[in-house]
Amino acid sequence: MGVRLKVINDILAEQQDLRSVLRFAKKHAEGDVSFEKGIYEEQIPLSKPGPGQQYAFSVDLDACTGCKACVVGCNKMNGLDADEAWRSVGLIHGGTAEHPLQQTVTTACHHCLDPACMNGCPVGAYEKDPVTGIVKHLDDQCIGCKYCTLTCPYEVPQYNSRLGIVRKCDMCSDRLSSGEPPACVQSCPNGAISIRLVDVQSVLDDAQGNAFLPGAPSPGITAPTTVYHSKRALPRNALPADFYSVRPAQDHMPLVIMLVLTQLAAGAFVVDQILAHTPSGADAQAAMGRYQSLLALGLGLLALAAATFHLGRPLYAFRAFIGLRRSWMSREIVVVGGFVGAALLYSLSLWGSELPSILTEHLSPGLKFERRVLGLTTAALGVLTVICSAMIYVSTRRLFWSGTATTLKFFGTGAVLGLASIAAAAALTGHLFDSLALLELSKELALPLALIAGCKLAYEASVFFHLFDKQQGDLKRSALLMFRELKNLTMTRFALGIVGGVLAPLLLFAFEIELTSLSFLVLALSALVLSLAGELCERTLFFMAMSAPRMPGGIGK
């Protein structure tokens, strides 16, 4: 045992003595230094990037032992919190029993040519240096919305709950500018990490081949610049060690509440305007419109309030307009603001005669007489709000958040809750004011509500067909999560959806209306409350069941 420990200690001591500077000194003393061998550029280039070039990490897989010295060096040099890491080490394995493969992989930010984190940021908290190509995060500009953690396919940006902002690797740009290697490069005892100059066109050409690392996200999304090289050819079955593991994602509860309530409000205003422009529903809409508009407006304001709880620095939320040119989140914020403002004006126009004179005297004649235009504008902005919300997640290119799936779910939520809220408002108003017409309207809305809710539930259940996929794809992982780790939440969602969205409306449709009966009102309100609870569960699954390719993991996880 003592001999074995001595051998290990000798090897470790040799590793520590063979840092790049010492290796250079040793070769210089032996007269084995020449410019042709590139010994001067062992860690970083001697020159800055030229036209069509940028800095990039280069990783020698044959030299990486998975010791995590790079992780520790990065953490210490950048003053990161104990639970924060900008560099990680994963594991790839494969091969056969005769020729097995086990390869450790160190990874950090890839300083992509087309960084998704920068493109999606609503406040412009990212910039790509035009000379070096380094993607930097501007901590002072960040509001902690965490959208970049969703848009980056490599899970690079890390949210720091203590600071309320996101932070990431900047390739130790201050050290590079002074001719010093980044912390991870200097910390590696085997010289597995270095900084190299890469040609932008070569990176784009490599991205077309869709080959980066086994199991990793496609390089075609952002064109990562990190170069992994090895003298060994990776076997065809090489996969990350955690390839078959599935784990629930974060629930993002403030976003769940915000999305569901804004879609409820949008759906309610759309149904309201459809009724206002149909002969059979115009009178009923006029009778209950003011009450329904207040309900939808209140929920819209509540949605805005809930969204601020998702921000790490909510006091700086006003910056969210900066990224309007390229960020769907900025566009959503602008459109939601316009939607709530239009809803407020529309509600004021409906309640004009009931408001104190101090308010009504400031209402313009156009506002009083053009309620129809204002109502249509509010409904149109509601639809646009749902579109912008959907595009936030579609643009991340996650299969579970595909354009078809996200659009159907978001508009389905708006339709289900919009119909349920109008039906409940009609039943409540009809009961309070003894209006048979409003009760009839509530009954008429019950059947389309049941049909749409049933179709939406069937579409959501279709993900379980992927359980039979032979390949462990993203949608199969999502189906496995919903079937196993998130089973209780999934069962609750479908139970609430079936009872509140299908059975209660069908009973409502078959109910014999009586003005003095509370049963009809209870059914209508139950349909709304249970459907709302079901949609909140569905939106929680939307976040938690999302699974996407990621960089290799498995070491210390």
Coordinates of C-alpha atoms in Angstrom, one line a residue:
M1 CA 0.0 0.0 0.0
G2 CA 2.8 2.4 0.9
V3 CA 4.6 1.7 -2.5
R4 CA 1.3 2.4 -4.3
L5 CA 0.7 5.7 -2.5
K6 CA 4.3 6.7 -3.2
V7 CA 3.8 6.1 -6.9
I8 CA 0.6 8.1 -6.9
N9 CA 2.3 11.0 -5.0
D10 CA 5.2 11.0 -7.5
I11 CA 2.8 11.2 -10.4
L12 CA 0.9 14.1 -8.8
A13 CA 4.1 15.9 -8.0
E14 CA 5.2 15.5 -11.6
Q15 CA 1.9 16.9 -12.9
Q16 CA 2.3 19.9 -10.6
D17 CA 5.8 20.5 -11.8
L18 CA 4.9 20.3 -15.5
R19 CA 3.0 23.6 -15.8
S20 CA 3.4 25.3 -19.1
V21 CA 6.0 27.8 -17.9
L22 CA 8.1 25.1 -16.3
R23 CA 7.8 22.9 -19.3
F24 CA 9.0 25.8 -21.4
A25 CA 11.9 26.4 -19.1
K26 CA 12.8 22.8 -19.2
K27 CA 12.8 22.7 -23.0
H28 CA 14.7 25.9 -23.2
A29 CA 17.4 24.5 -20.9
E30 CA 17.6 21.4 -23.1
G31 CA 17.9 23.6 -26.2
D32 CA 14.6 22.2 -27.6
V33 CA 12.8 25.5 -28.3
S34 CA 11.9 26.6 -31.8
F35 CA 9.3 28.9 -33.2
E36 CA 8.2 26.2 -35.6
K37 CA 7.0 24.1 -32.7
G38 CA 4.7 26.9 -31.4
I39 CA 6.0 26.5 -27.8
Y40 CA 5.5 30.3 -27.3
E41 CA 1.8 29.9 -28.1
E42 CA 1.2 26.9 -25.9
Q43 CA -1.6 28.6 -23.9
I44 CA -2.6 31.7 -25.7
P45 CA -2.0 33.2 -29.2
L46 CA 0.8 35.8 -29.5
S47 CA -1.3 38.0 -31.7
K48 CA -4.9 39.4 -31.6
P49 CA -7.5 38.0 -34.0
G50 CA -7.3 39.3 -37.5
P51 CA -10.2 39.9 -39.9
G52 CA -12.5 36.9 -40.0
Q53 CA -11.0 35.5 -36.8
Q54 CA -11.8 35.3 -33.1
Y55 CA -10.6 33.7 -29.9
A56 CA -11.8 30.3 -29.0
F57 CA -11.2 27.6 -26.4
S58 CA -9.3 24.6 -27.6
V59 CA -9.6 21.3 -25.6
D60 CA -7.2 18.4 -26.0
L61 CA -9.5 15.5 -25.0
D62 CA -6.5 13.2 -24.7
A63 CA -4.9 15.4 -22.1
C64 CA -8.1 15.9 -20.0
T65 CA -8.2 13.7 -16.9
G66 CA -11.3 15.1 -15.3
C67 CA -9.4 16.5 -12.3
K68 CA -11.5 19.6 -12.2
A69 CA -8.6 21.9 -11.6
C70 CA -10.0 24.2 -14.3
V71 CA -13.3 24.4 -12.4
V72 CA -11.6 25.3 -9.1
G73 CA -9.3 27.8 -10.8
C74 CA -12.2 29.5 -12.6
N75 CA -14.2 29.7 -9.3
K76 CA -11.3 31.2 -7.3
M77 CA -10.1 33.6 -9.9
N78 CA -13.5 35.0 -10.6
G79 CA -14.7 35.0 -7.0
L80 CA -17.7 32.8 -7.7
D81 CA -20.1 31.6 -5.0
A82 CA -19.7 28.1 -3.6
D83 CA -22.7 26.8 -5.6
E84 CA -21.7 28.7 -8.8
A85 CA -19.6 27.3 -11.6
W86 CA -18.8 28.7 -15.1
R87 CA -16.9 25.6 -16.2
S88 CA -17.9 22.0 -15.7
V89 CA -16.5 18.6 -16.4
G90 CA -18.6 15.8 -17.9
L91 CA -18.0 12.3 -19.1
I92 CA -18.5 10.5 -22.4
H93 CA -18.4 6.7 -22.7
G94 CA -19.1 4.0 -25.3
G95 CA -17.2 1.5 -27.4
T96 CA -17.3 -2.3 -26.9
A97 CA -16.2 -4.7 -24.2
E98 CA -13.0 -5.2 -26.1
H99 CA -12.4 -1.5 -26.8
P100 CA -14.2 0.6 -24.2
L101 CA -14.1 4.3 -24.2
Q102 CA -14.3 6.7 -21.2
Q103 CA -13.5 10.3 -22.0
T104 CA -13.7 13.3 -19.7
V105 CA -14.8 16.6 -21.2
T106 CA -14.3 20.1 -19.8
T107 CA -16.7 22.7 -21.1
A108 CA -17.6 26.4 -20.5
C109 CA -19.0 29.2 -22.6
H110 CA -18.4 28.5 -26.3
H111 CA -18.4 32.3 -27.3
C112 CA -20.7 31.4 -30.2
L113 CA -20.7 33.3 -33.5
D114 CA -24.5 33.8 -33.1
P115 CA -25.0 33.8 -29.4
A116 CA -28.6 33.0 -28.4
C117 CA -28.1 34.5 -25.0
M118 CA -27.3 37.9 -26.6
N119 CA -30.1 37.7 -29.2
G120 CA -32.8 36.9 -26.6
C121 CA -31.8 39.3 -23.8
P122 CA -34.4 42.0 -23.4
V123 CA -32.1 44.5 -21.8
G124 CA -29.0 44.2 -23.9
A125 CA -26.9 42.7 -21.1
Y126 CA -24.7 40.8 -23.5
E127 CA -22.2 42.0 -26.1
K128 CA -19.9 40.3 -28.5
D129 CA -16.5 42.0 -28.8
P130 CA -16.1 42.9 -32.5
V131 CA -12.3 42.2 -32.3
T132 CA -11.9 39.2 -30.0
G133 CA -15.3 37.6 -30.5
I134 CA -15.7 37.1 -26.7
V135 CA -19.3 37.1 -25.5
K136 CA -19.4 39.2 -22.4
H137 CA -22.2 39.6 -19.8
L138 CA -22.8 43.1 -18.5
D139 CA -23.7 42.5 -14.9
D140 CA -24.9 46.1 -14.2
Q141 CA -27.4 45.9 -17.1
C142 CA -28.9 42.6 -16.1
I143 CA -32.4 42.5 -14.5
G144 CA -32.3 38.8 -13.7
C145 CA -35.1 37.7 -16.0
K146 CA -33.2 34.4 -16.6
Y147 CA -34.4 34.2 -20.2
C148 CA -30.8 33.6 -21.4
T149 CA -30.7 30.4 -19.3
L150 CA -33.5 29.1 -21.6
T151 CA -32.2 30.4 -24.9
C152 CA -28.6 29.1 -24.5
P153 CA -28.6 25.5 -25.7
Y154 CA -25.5 24.8 -23.6
E155 CA -26.8 26.0 -20.2
V156 CA -23.9 28.4 -19.9
P157 CA -25.4 31.5 -18.2
Q158 CA -25.8 30.8 -14.4
Y159 CA -28.3 32.6 -12.3
N160 CA -26.9 33.9 -9.0
S161 CA -29.8 34.2 -6.5
R162 CA -27.7 36.3 -4.1
L163 CA -27.0 39.0 -6.6
G164 CA -30.3 38.6 -8.6
I165 CA -28.4 38.5 -11.9
V166 CA -27.0 36.0 -14.4
R167 CA -23.3 35.6 -14.8
K168 CA -21.1 33.7 -17.2
C169 CA -17.6 33.0 -18.5
D170 CA -15.9 35.9 -20.3
M171 CA -12.7 34.0 -21.2
C172 CA -11.0 36.0 -18.5
S173 CA -10.8 38.8 -21.1
D174 CA -9.0 41.2 -18.7
R175 CA -6.2 38.6 -18.4
L176 CA -6.1 37.9 -22.1
S177 CA -5.8 41.6 -22.9
S178 CA -2.7 41.7 -20.6
G179 CA -1.1 38.6 -22.2
E180 CA -2.1 36.3 -19.4
P181 CA -4.0 33.0 -20.0
P182 CA -7.5 32.5 -18.5
A183 CA -7.8 30.9 -15.1
C184 CA -8.9 27.5 -16.5
V185 CA -6.1 27.4 -19.0
Q186 CA -3.5 28.2 -16.4
S187 CA -5.0 25.9 -13.8
C188 CA -5.0 22.7 -16.0
P189 CA -2.0 20.6 -14.9
N190 CA -1.9 18.8 -18.3
G191 CA -2.4 21.7 -20.6
A192 CA -5.6 20.3 -21.9
I193 CA -7.2 23.8 -22.4
S194 CA -5.8 26.6 -24.4
I195 CA -6.9 29.7 -26.4
R196 CA -6.6 29.6 -30.1
L197 CA -7.5 31.7 -33.1
V198 CA -10.3 30.3 -35.2
D199 CA -11.6 31.3 -38.6
V200 CA -15.2 32.4 -38.5
Q201 CA -15.9 30.7 -41.9
S202 CA -14.4 27.4 -40.7
V203 CA -16.6 27.5 -37.6
L204 CA -19.7 28.0 -39.9
D205 CA -18.6 25.2 -42.2
D206 CA -18.1 22.9 -39.2
A207 CA -21.6 23.8 -37.9
Q208 CA -23.2 22.6 -41.1
G209 CA -22.0 19.0 -40.3
N210 CA -24.0 19.0 -37.1
A211 CA -21.1 17.4 -35.3
F212 CA -19.8 18.9 -32.0
L213 CA -19.8 16.4 -29.2
P214 CA -21.8 13.2 -28.8
G215 CA -25.2 14.0 -27.3
A216 CA -24.6 17.8 -27.3
P217 CA -26.9 20.4 -28.8
S218 CA -26.6 21.0 -32.5
P219 CA -23.9 23.5 -33.4
G220 CA -26.2 24.8 -36.1
I221 CA -28.2 26.7 -33.5
T222 CA -25.5 29.2 -32.4
A223 CA -22.2 28.1 -34.1
P224 CA -20.1 27.5 -31.0
T225 CA -16.4 28.1 -31.5
T226 CA -14.8 25.7 -29.0
V227 CA -12.6 23.1 -30.7
Y228 CA -12.4 19.6 -29.2
H229 CA -9.7 17.4 -30.7
S230 CA -8.4 13.9 -30.0
K231 CA -6.0 11.5 -31.7
R232 CA -8.6 8.8 -31.0
A233 CA -11.7 8.4 -33.1
L234 CA -14.8 8.4 -30.9
P235 CA -16.9 5.2 -31.4
R236 CA -20.4 5.6 -33.0
N237 CA -22.1 4.7 -29.7
A238 CA -20.2 7.3 -27.7
L239 CA -22.8 9.1 -25.5
P240 CA -22.7 11.4 -22.4
A241 CA -22.8 9.5 -19.1
D242 CA -26.0 11.2 -18.2
F243 CA -27.6 10.7 -21.6
Y244 CA -30.4 8.4 -20.3
S245 CA -31.0 10.4 -17.1
V246 CA -34.0 12.7 -17.0
R247 CA -34.7 15.4 -14.4
P248 CA -37.4 17.9 -14.0
A249 CA -36.6 21.5 -14.9
Q250 CA -37.4 24.6 -12.9
D251 CA -41.1 25.3 -12.5
H252 CA -40.8 29.1 -13.0
M253 CA -44.0 29.7 -11.0
P254 CA -44.2 33.5 -11.6
L255 CA -44.1 32.9 -15.3
V256 CA -46.7 30.1 -15.0
I257 CA -49.1 32.5 -13.3
M258 CA -48.4 35.4 -15.7
L259 CA -48.8 33.3 -18.8
V260 CA -52.1 31.7 -17.7
L261 CA -53.7 34.9 -16.5
T262 CA -52.7 36.9 -19.5
Q263 CA -54.1 34.2 -21.8
L264 CA -57.3 34.1 -19.7
A265 CA -57.7 37.9 -20.0
A266 CA -57.0 37.8 -23.8
G267 CA -59.4 34.9 -24.3
A268 CA -62.1 36.7 -22.3
F269 CA -61.8 39.9 -24.4
V270 CA -61.8 37.9 -27.6
V271 CA -65.0 36.0 -26.6
D272 CA -66.5 39.3 -25.4
Q273 CA -66.0 40.9 -28.8
I274 CA -67.3 37.9 -30.7
L275 CA -70.5 38.1 -28.7
A276 CA -70.7 41.8 -29.2
H277 CA -70.7 41.3 -33.0
T278 CA -73.2 38.5 -33.2
P279 CA -77.0 39.2 -33.1
S280 CA -77.8 36.6 -30.5
G281 CA -75.0 37.7 -28.1
A282 CA -75.0 41.4 -28.4
D283 CA -77.7 42.2 -25.9
A284 CA -76.2 39.7 -23.3
Q285 CA -72.8 41.1 -23.8
A286 CA -74.0 44.7 -23.3
A287 CA -75.7 43.6 -20.0
M288 CA -72.6 41.9 -18.5
G289 CA -69.7 43.5 -20.4
R290 CA -68.8 46.0 -17.7
Y291 CA -68.5 43.2 -15.1
Q292 CA -66.6 40.9 -17.3
S293 CA -64.2 43.6 -18.5
L294 CA -63.3 44.4 -14.9
L295 CA -62.6 40.7 -14.2
A296 CA -60.4 40.4 -17.2
L297 CA -58.6 43.7 -16.5
G298 CA -58.0 42.7 -12.9
L299 CA -56.5 39.4 -13.9
G300 CA -54.3 41.1 -16.5
L301 CA -53.0 43.5 -13.8
L302 CA -52.4 40.5 -11.5
A303 CA -50.4 38.8 -14.3
L304 CA -48.2 41.8 -14.6
A305 CA -47.6 41.9 -10.9
A306 CA -46.8 38.1 -10.9
A307 CA -44.2 38.6 -13.7
T308 CA -42.1 41.0 -11.6
F309 CA -41.5 38.2 -9.0
H310 CA -39.6 36.3 -11.7
L311 CA -37.0 39.1 -11.9
G312 CA -33.9 39.1 -9.8
R313 CA -33.9 43.0 -10.0
P314 CA -37.5 44.1 -10.5
L315 CA -36.7 47.8 -9.9
Y316 CA -34.8 47.8 -13.2
A317 CA -37.7 46.2 -15.2
F318 CA -38.1 49.5 -17.2
R319 CA -34.9 48.5 -19.1
A320 CA -36.8 45.6 -20.8
F321 CA -37.7 47.9 -23.8
I322 CA -34.0 48.1 -24.8
G323 CA -34.1 44.7 -26.7
L324 CA -37.2 45.4 -28.7
R325 CA -35.4 45.0 -32.0
R326 CA -34.4 41.4 -31.5
S327 CA -35.8 40.0 -28.2
W328 CA -39.3 38.5 -28.1
M329 CA -39.4 39.1 -24.4
S330 CA -39.1 42.8 -25.0
R331 CA -41.8 42.6 -27.6
E332 CA -44.1 40.7 -25.2
I333 CA -43.6 43.3 -22.4
V334 CA -44.5 46.1 -24.8
V335 CA -47.6 44.3 -26.2
V336 CA -48.8 43.2 -22.7
G337 CA -48.4 46.8 -21.5
G338 CA -50.5 48.0 -24.5
F339 CA -53.1 45.2 -23.9
V340 CA -53.6 46.1 -20.3
G341 CA -53.7 49.8 -21.1
A342 CA -56.3 49.2 -23.8
A343 CA -58.3 47.0 -21.4
L344 CA -58.3 49.8 -18.9
L345 CA -59.6 52.3 -21.4
Y346 CA -62.2 49.9 -22.6
S347 CA -63.4 49.2 -19.0
L348 CA -63.6 52.9 -18.3
S349 CA -65.7 53.5 -21.4
L350 CA -68.1 50.8 -20.3
W351 CA -68.4 52.3 -16.8
G352 CA -68.4 55.9 -17.9
S353 CA -71.8 56.8 -16.6
E354 CA -71.0 55.1 -13.2
L355 CA -67.7 56.8 -12.6
P356 CA -67.2 59.9 -10.5
S357 CA -67.3 63.2 -12.5
I358 CA -63.6 63.8 -11.8
L359 CA -62.9 60.8 -14.1
T360 CA -65.6 61.1 -16.7
E361 CA -64.9 64.7 -17.5
H362 CA -61.5 63.7 -18.8
L363 CA -62.9 61.0 -21.1
S364 CA -62.8 62.2 -24.7
P365 CA -66.0 62.0 -26.8
G366 CA -64.2 59.5 -29.1
L367 CA -63.6 57.2 -26.1
K368 CA -67.3 57.4 -25.2
F369 CA -68.7 56.7 -28.6
E370 CA -66.1 54.4 -30.1
R371 CA -66.3 51.5 -27.6
R372 CA -66.6 49.0 -30.4
V373 CA -63.2 50.1 -31.9
L374 CA -61.6 50.1 -28.5
G375 CA -63.0 46.7 -27.7
L376 CA -61.7 45.3 -31.0
T377 CA -58.3 46.9 -30.3
T378 CA -58.1 45.3 -26.9
A379 CA -59.0 41.9 -28.3
A380 CA -56.4 42.2 -31.1
L381 CA -53.7 43.2 -28.6
G382 CA -54.7 40.2 -26.5
V383 CA -54.2 37.9 -29.5
L384 CA -50.8 39.6 -30.2
T385 CA -49.8 39.1 -26.5
V386 CA -50.4 35.3 -26.8
I387 CA -48.3 35.2 -30.0
C388 CA -45.4 37.1 -28.4
S389 CA -45.6 34.9 -25.4
A390 CA -45.4 31.8 -27.6
M391 CA -42.5 33.1 -29.6
I392 CA -40.4 33.6 -26.5
Y393 CA -40.3 29.8 -26.1
V394 CA -40.4 28.8 -29.7
S395 CA -37.3 30.8 -30.4
T396 CA -35.3 28.6 -27.9
R397 CA -35.6 25.7 -30.4
R398 CA -36.6 23.2 -27.8
L399 CA -38.7 20.3 -29.3
F400 CA -41.1 20.3 -26.4
W401 CA -41.6 24.0 -27.0
S402 CA -42.0 23.7 -30.8
G403 CA -44.0 26.2 -32.7
T404 CA -47.0 23.9 -33.1
A405 CA -47.0 22.6 -29.5
T406 CA -46.6 26.0 -27.9
T407 CA -49.0 27.8 -30.1
L408 CA -51.8 25.2 -29.6
K409 CA -51.2 25.1 -25.9
F410 CA -51.2 28.9 -25.4
F411 CA -54.1 29.7 -27.6
G412 CA -55.9 26.6 -26.2
T413 CA -55.5 28.0 -22.7
G414 CA -56.9 31.4 -23.9
A415 CA -59.9 29.7 -25.6
V416 CA -60.7 27.4 -22.6
L417 CA -60.4 30.0 -19.9
G418 CA -61.9 32.8 -22.0
L419 CA -65.1 30.7 -22.6
A420 CA -65.1 29.5 -19.0
S421 CA -64.8 33.1 -17.6
I422 CA -67.5 34.5 -19.8
A423 CA -69.8 31.6 -19.0
A424 CA -69.2 32.1 -15.3
A425 CA -69.6 35.9 -15.6
A426 CA -72.9 35.4 -17.5
A427 CA -74.2 32.9 -14.9
L428 CA -73.2 35.1 -12.0
T429 CA -74.7 38.3 -13.5
G430 CA -77.8 36.5 -14.6
H431 CA -78.3 35.1 -11.1
L432 CA -77.8 38.5 -9.5
F433 CA -80.1 40.4 -11.8
D434 CA -82.6 37.6 -12.6
S435 CA -81.7 37.6 -16.3
L436 CA -82.8 34.5 -18.2
A437 CA -80.9 35.6 -21.3
L438 CA -77.6 35.7 -19.5
L439 CA -78.2 32.2 -18.1
E440 CA -79.0 31.0 -21.5
L441 CA -75.8 32.5 -22.8
S442 CA -73.8 30.7 -20.1
K443 CA -75.4 27.5 -21.2
E444 CA -74.7 28.1 -24.9
L445 CA -71.0 28.7 -24.2
A446 CA -70.7 25.4 -22.2
L447 CA -70.7 23.1 -25.3
P448 CA -67.8 24.8 -27.2
L449 CA -65.9 25.0 -23.9
A450 CA -66.2 21.2 -23.4
L451 CA -65.2 20.5 -27.0
I452 CA -62.1 22.8 -27.0
A453 CA -61.0 21.6 -23.5
G454 CA -61.4 18.0 -24.7
C455 CA -59.3 18.6 -27.8
K456 CA -56.6 20.4 -25.8
L457 CA -56.4 17.5 -23.3
A458 CA -56.1 15.0 -26.1
Y459 CA -53.3 16.9 -27.8
E460 CA -51.4 17.2 -24.5
A461 CA -51.8 13.4 -24.0
S462 CA -50.3 12.7 -27.4
V463 CA -46.8 13.3 -26.0
F464 CA -47.1 9.8 -24.3
F465 CA -46.9 8.2 -27.7
H466 CA -43.2 9.1 -27.6
L467 CA -42.7 6.6 -24.7
F468 CA -42.6 3.9 -27.4
D469 CA -39.8 5.7 -29.4
K470 CA -36.7 3.5 -29.9
Q471 CA -34.4 6.5 -29.7
Q472 CA -34.0 8.5 -26.4
G473 CA -35.0 11.8 -27.9
D474 CA -36.1 15.0 -26.3
L475 CA -39.8 14.3 -26.5
K476 CA -39.3 10.8 -25.0
R477 CA -37.5 12.4 -22.1
S478 CA -40.4 14.8 -21.6
A479 CA -42.9 11.9 -21.7
L480 CA -40.8 9.9 -19.2
L481 CA -40.8 12.9 -16.8
M482 CA -44.5 13.3 -17.0
F483 CA -45.0 9.5 -16.6
R484 CA -42.6 9.1 -13.7
E485 CA -41.1 12.1 -11.7
L486 CA -44.0 14.4 -12.5
K487 CA -46.7 11.7 -12.4
N488 CA -48.7 13.3 -9.6
L489 CA -48.7 16.7 -11.3
T490 CA -49.7 15.1 -14.6
M491 CA -52.6 13.2 -13.1
T492 CA -53.8 16.3 -11.3
R493 CA -53.7 18.3 -14.5
F494 CA -55.7 15.8 -16.5
A495 CA -58.2 15.2 -13.6
L496 CA -58.8 18.9 -13.3
G497 CA -59.1 19.4 -17.0
I498 CA -61.5 16.5 -17.5
V499 CA -63.8 17.5 -14.6
G500 CA -63.6 21.3 -15.0
G501 CA -63.2 21.6 -18.7
V502 CA -65.3 18.8 -20.0
L503 CA -67.7 17.2 -17.4
A504 CA -68.8 20.4 -15.7
P505 CA -69.6 22.3 -18.9
L506 CA -71.5 19.3 -20.3
L507 CA -73.6 19.2 -17.1
L508 CA -74.1 22.9 -17.5
F509 CA -75.2 22.4 -21.1
A510 CA -77.7 19.8 -20.0
F511 CA -79.0 21.7 -17.0
E512 CA -82.6 22.9 -16.8
I513 CA -82.3 26.6 -16.1
E514 CA -84.1 28.1 -13.1
L515 CA -83.6 31.6 -12.0
T516 CA -83.7 30.7 -8.3
S517 CA -81.4 27.7 -8.5
L518 CA -77.9 28.0 -7.2
S519 CA -76.8 24.7 -8.8
F520 CA -76.4 26.3 -12.3
L521 CA -74.2 29.1 -10.9
V522 CA -72.1 26.6 -8.9
L523 CA -71.5 24.5 -12.0
A524 CA -70.4 27.5 -14.0
L525 CA -68.1 28.8 -11.3
S526 CA -66.7 25.3 -10.8
A527 CA -65.9 25.0 -14.5
L528 CA -63.9 28.2 -14.3
V529 CA -62.1 27.5 -11.1
L530 CA -61.2 23.9 -12.0
S531 CA -60.2 24.8 -15.6
L532 CA -58.0 27.6 -14.2
A533 CA -56.3 25.2 -11.8
G534 CA -55.9 22.6 -14.6
E535 CA -54.3 25.2 -16.9
L536 CA -51.9 26.2 -14.1
C537 CA -50.8 22.6 -13.8
E538 CA -50.4 22.3 -17.5
R539 CA -48.2 25.4 -17.7
T540 CA -46.1 24.1 -14.8
L541 CA -45.6 20.9 -16.8
F542 CA -44.7 23.0 -19.8
F543 CA -41.7 24.2 -17.9
M544 CA -40.8 21.2 -15.7
A545 CA -41.2 18.5 -18.4
M546 CA -39.0 20.3 -20.9
S547 CA -35.9 18.3 -21.8
A548 CA -33.3 19.3 -24.3
P549 CA -29.8 18.1 -25.3
R550 CA -27.1 19.5 -23.1
M551 CA -23.3 19.3 -22.8
P552 CA -22.0 16.0 -21.3
G553 CA -22.5 15.6 -17.6
G554 CA -22.0 12.8 -15.1
I555 CA -18.9 13.8 -13.1
G556 CA -19.9 14.6 -9.5
K557 CA -23.6 15.0 -10.5

